Short mmCIF file of N, CA and C in Angstrom, two decimals:
data_model
loop_
_atom_site.label_atom_id
_atom_site.label_comp_id
_atom_site.label_asym_id
_atom_site.label_seq_id
_atom_site.Cartn_x
_atom_site.Cartn_y
_atom_site.Cartn_z
N UNK I 1 1.17 -21.18 3.60
CA UNK I 1 0.94 -19.75 4.02
C UNK I 1 0.43 -19.07 2.64
N UNK I 2 -0.32 -18.70 2.64
CA UNK I 2 -1.30 -17.83 1.58
C UNK I 2 -1.21 -16.31 1.94
N UNK I 3 -1.20 -15.63 1.00
CA UNK I 3 -1.01 -14.45 0.81
C UNK I 3 -1.94 -13.69 -0.41
N UNK I 4 -2.63 -12.83 -0.31
CA UNK I 4 -3.59 -11.66 -1.55
C UNK I 4 -2.49 -11.12 -2.24
N UNK I 5 -1.97 -11.23 -3.32
CA UNK I 5 -1.00 -10.35 -3.94
C UNK I 5 -1.62 -9.55 -5.35
N UNK I 6 -1.20 -8.16 -5.43
CA UNK I 6 -1.58 -7.61 -6.53
C UNK I 6 -0.86 -8.64 -7.93
N UNK I 7 -1.59 -8.55 -9.01
CA UNK I 7 -0.91 -9.14 -10.33
C UNK I 7 0.09 -8.25 -10.71
N UNK I 8 0.55 -7.10 -10.15
CA UNK I 8 1.44 -6.18 -11.02
C UNK I 8 2.70 -6.78 -9.95
N UNK I 9 2.86 -7.49 -8.84
CA UNK I 9 3.67 -8.07 -8.07
C UNK I 9 4.18 -9.68 -8.15
N UNK I 10 3.18 -10.21 -9.25
CA UNK I 10 3.41 -11.84 -9.50
C UNK I 10 4.98 -11.87 -9.95
N UNK I 11 5.18 -12.92 -9.83
CA UNK I 11 6.57 -13.18 -10.29
C UNK I 11 6.50 -14.88 -10.77
N UNK I 12 7.56 -15.31 -11.86
CA UNK I 12 7.96 -16.57 -12.04
C UNK I 12 8.26 -17.37 -10.72
N UNK I 13 7.54 -18.58 -10.47
CA UNK I 13 7.91 -19.23 -9.39
C UNK I 13 6.82 -19.54 -8.43
N UNK I 14 6.14 -18.25 -8.56
CA UNK I 14 4.70 -18.33 -7.48
C UNK I 14 3.67 -19.22 -7.99
N UNK I 15 3.06 -19.73 -6.76
CA UNK I 15 1.91 -20.69 -7.03
C UNK I 15 0.62 -19.87 -6.66
N UNK I 16 0.16 -19.87 -7.84
CA UNK I 16 -1.43 -19.09 -7.74
C UNK I 16 -2.52 -20.08 -7.29
N UNK I 17 -3.19 -19.91 -6.16
CA UNK I 17 -4.15 -20.76 -5.84
C UNK I 17 -5.51 -20.13 -5.96
N UNK I 18 -5.70 -19.16 -5.87
CA UNK I 18 -6.96 -18.52 -6.21
C UNK I 18 -7.23 -17.33 -7.03
N UNK I 19 -8.01 -16.98 -7.45
CA UNK I 19 -8.25 -15.66 -8.43
C UNK I 19 -9.15 -14.66 -7.79
N UNK I 20 -9.34 -13.53 -8.19
CA UNK I 20 -10.35 -12.58 -7.90
C UNK I 20 -11.70 -12.64 -8.50
N UNK I 21 -11.57 -13.84 -9.36
CA UNK I 21 -12.85 -14.18 -10.37
C UNK I 21 -13.02 -15.55 -10.51
N UNK I 22 -14.10 -15.90 -11.31
CA UNK I 22 -14.27 -17.62 -11.20
C UNK I 22 -13.13 -17.78 -12.41
N UNK I 23 -12.73 -19.08 -12.09
CA UNK I 23 -11.70 -19.70 -13.19
C UNK I 23 -12.08 -19.78 -14.43
N UNK I 24 -13.48 -20.16 -14.70
CA UNK I 24 -13.96 -20.25 -15.81
C UNK I 24 -14.05 -18.86 -17.01
N UNK I 25 -13.87 -17.73 -16.12
CA UNK I 25 -13.77 -16.58 -16.87
C UNK I 25 -12.58 -16.18 -17.17
N UNK I 26 -11.55 -17.04 -17.37
CA UNK I 26 -10.34 -17.01 -17.61
C UNK I 26 -9.70 -18.00 -18.78
N UNK I 27 -8.49 -17.51 -19.34
CA UNK I 27 -8.27 -18.76 -20.19
C UNK I 27 -7.38 -20.25 -19.41
N UNK I 28 -7.18 -20.11 -18.17
CA UNK I 28 -6.47 -20.82 -17.24
C UNK I 28 -7.40 -22.34 -17.33
N UNK I 29 -6.90 -23.23 -17.49
CA UNK I 29 -7.68 -24.57 -17.44
C UNK I 29 -7.58 -25.21 -15.92
N UNK I 30 -6.62 -24.75 -15.27
CA UNK I 30 -6.44 -25.33 -13.98
C UNK I 30 -6.73 -24.48 -12.97
N UNK I 31 -7.35 -25.09 -11.76
CA UNK I 31 -7.52 -24.23 -10.67
C UNK I 31 -6.42 -24.41 -9.75
N UNK I 32 -5.59 -23.48 -9.85
CA UNK I 32 -4.34 -23.35 -9.16
C UNK I 32 -2.95 -23.85 -9.72
N UNK I 33 -2.16 -23.12 -10.07
CA UNK I 33 -0.86 -23.40 -10.92
C UNK I 33 0.48 -22.45 -10.87
N UNK I 34 1.43 -23.05 -11.26
CA UNK I 34 2.71 -22.33 -10.83
C UNK I 34 2.98 -21.50 -11.88
N UNK I 35 3.31 -20.41 -11.43
CA UNK I 35 3.46 -19.27 -12.73
C UNK I 35 4.98 -19.66 -13.25
N UNK I 36 4.93 -19.93 -14.47
CA UNK I 36 6.21 -20.35 -15.14
C UNK I 36 6.84 -19.77 -16.38
N UNK I 37 6.01 -18.34 -16.75
CA UNK I 37 6.63 -17.69 -17.72
C UNK I 37 6.07 -16.46 -17.40
N UNK I 38 6.61 -15.43 -18.06
CA UNK I 38 6.24 -14.09 -18.19
C UNK I 38 4.97 -13.82 -18.75
N UNK I 39 5.00 -14.52 -19.69
CA UNK I 39 3.76 -14.64 -20.54
C UNK I 39 2.43 -15.00 -19.88
N UNK I 40 2.76 -15.95 -18.98
CA UNK I 40 1.50 -16.40 -18.21
C UNK I 40 1.15 -15.16 -17.16
N UNK I 41 2.22 -14.79 -16.53
CA UNK I 41 1.69 -13.40 -15.60
C UNK I 41 1.08 -12.61 -16.47
N UNK I 42 1.60 -12.06 -17.80
CA UNK I 42 0.85 -11.06 -18.36
C UNK I 42 -0.64 -11.35 -18.84
N UNK I 43 -0.76 -12.63 -19.27
CA UNK I 43 -2.22 -12.95 -19.29
C UNK I 43 -3.25 -13.08 -17.87
N UNK I 44 -2.50 -13.32 -17.00
CA UNK I 44 -3.10 -13.40 -15.78
C UNK I 44 -3.61 -11.50 -15.40
N UNK I 45 -2.46 -10.89 -15.89
CA UNK I 45 -2.69 -9.37 -15.62
C UNK I 45 -4.00 -8.94 -16.51
N UNK I 46 -4.24 -9.25 -17.63
CA UNK I 46 -5.40 -8.94 -18.17
C UNK I 46 -6.74 -9.64 -17.65
N UNK I 47 -6.63 -10.26 -17.05
CA UNK I 47 -7.78 -10.95 -16.42
C UNK I 47 -8.27 -10.66 -14.95
N UNK I 48 -7.23 -10.26 -14.07
CA UNK I 48 -7.40 -10.04 -12.65
C UNK I 48 -6.67 -8.92 -11.88
N UNK I 49 -7.22 -8.39 -11.10
CA UNK I 49 -6.50 -7.36 -10.25
C UNK I 49 -5.70 -8.04 -9.16
N UNK I 50 -5.83 -9.13 -8.56
CA UNK I 50 -5.39 -9.81 -7.43
C UNK I 50 -5.68 -11.26 -7.30
N UNK I 51 -4.60 -11.94 -7.00
CA UNK I 51 -4.77 -13.46 -6.64
C UNK I 51 -4.19 -13.83 -5.56
N UNK I 52 -4.69 -14.96 -5.03
CA UNK I 52 -3.81 -15.49 -3.81
C UNK I 52 -2.68 -16.39 -3.92
N UNK I 53 -1.60 -16.22 -3.41
CA UNK I 53 -0.49 -16.83 -3.80
C UNK I 53 -0.05 -17.91 -2.45
N UNK I 54 0.15 -19.16 -2.63
CA UNK I 54 0.35 -20.05 -1.92
C UNK I 54 1.90 -20.06 -1.94
N UNK I 55 2.58 -19.74 -0.84
CA UNK I 55 3.82 -19.65 -0.75
C UNK I 55 4.61 -21.43 -0.22
N UNK I 56 3.51 -22.34 0.13
CA UNK I 56 4.38 -23.25 0.42
C UNK I 56 4.15 -24.11 -0.70
N UNK I 57 3.41 -23.72 -1.75
CA UNK I 57 3.67 -24.86 -2.95
C UNK I 57 4.26 -23.87 -4.25
N UNK I 58 4.95 -22.90 -3.87
CA UNK I 58 5.91 -21.84 -4.78
C UNK I 58 7.15 -22.42 -4.82
N UNK I 59 7.74 -22.17 -5.92
CA UNK I 59 9.24 -22.68 -6.15
C UNK I 59 10.26 -21.58 -5.84
N UNK I 60 11.53 -22.07 -5.69
CA UNK I 60 12.54 -21.31 -5.96
C UNK I 60 12.60 -20.58 -4.45
N UNK I 61 12.87 -18.97 -4.70
CA UNK I 61 12.86 -18.26 -3.51
C UNK I 61 11.53 -17.68 -3.15
N UNK I 62 10.50 -18.21 -3.88
CA UNK I 62 9.37 -17.86 -3.36
C UNK I 62 8.83 -18.80 -2.30
N UNK I 63 9.37 -19.94 -2.16
CA UNK I 63 9.02 -20.95 -1.32
C UNK I 63 9.37 -20.79 0.00
N UNK I 64 8.36 -20.78 0.77
CA UNK I 64 8.62 -20.43 2.40
C UNK I 64 7.81 -21.45 2.89
N UNK I 65 8.81 -21.89 4.43
CA UNK I 65 8.08 -22.97 4.97
C UNK I 65 6.96 -22.34 5.92
N UNK I 66 6.30 -23.01 6.75
CA UNK I 66 5.26 -22.65 7.47
C UNK I 66 5.83 -22.33 8.90
N UNK I 67 5.93 -21.30 9.15
CA UNK I 67 6.66 -20.88 10.88
C UNK I 67 5.72 -21.37 11.74
N UNK I 68 4.22 -21.83 11.32
CA UNK I 68 3.56 -22.12 12.69
C UNK I 68 3.72 -23.51 12.95
N UNK I 69 3.69 -24.43 11.89
CA UNK I 69 3.75 -25.54 12.16
C UNK I 69 5.18 -26.28 12.99
N UNK I 70 5.29 -27.17 13.66
CA UNK I 70 5.89 -27.76 14.52
C UNK I 70 5.65 -29.43 14.17
N UNK I 71 6.85 -30.00 14.36
CA UNK I 71 6.62 -31.56 14.29
C UNK I 71 6.64 -31.85 15.60
N UNK I 72 5.23 -33.16 15.79
CA UNK I 72 5.10 -33.60 17.16
C UNK I 72 6.05 -33.94 17.80
N UNK I 73 5.87 -33.60 19.12
CA UNK I 73 7.03 -34.12 19.91
C UNK I 73 6.53 -35.57 20.69
N UNK I 74 7.25 -36.52 20.54
CA UNK I 74 6.81 -38.00 21.05
C UNK I 74 7.14 -38.03 22.53
N UNK I 75 6.42 -38.33 23.19
CA UNK I 75 6.88 -38.84 24.80
C UNK I 75 7.14 -40.09 24.62
N UNK I 76 7.91 -40.56 25.62
CA UNK I 76 7.86 -41.99 25.83
C UNK I 76 9.19 -42.76 24.90
#
């Protein structure tokens, strides 16, 4: 489950999957990463206005299960 989030609402534990600009225009080397410190959040705020957070890949209180996915039921 992904959601567009203002960088002002970012918190440690959220997994940033996409930026509102090319990754190469930022100091972040990886495309997609877990927010691990307030310093990372502050750096991201200097470069972006919003990001896409993937809650399935987030940690702690921000990790959410996919309510749409259901395991297959086997017949027989």
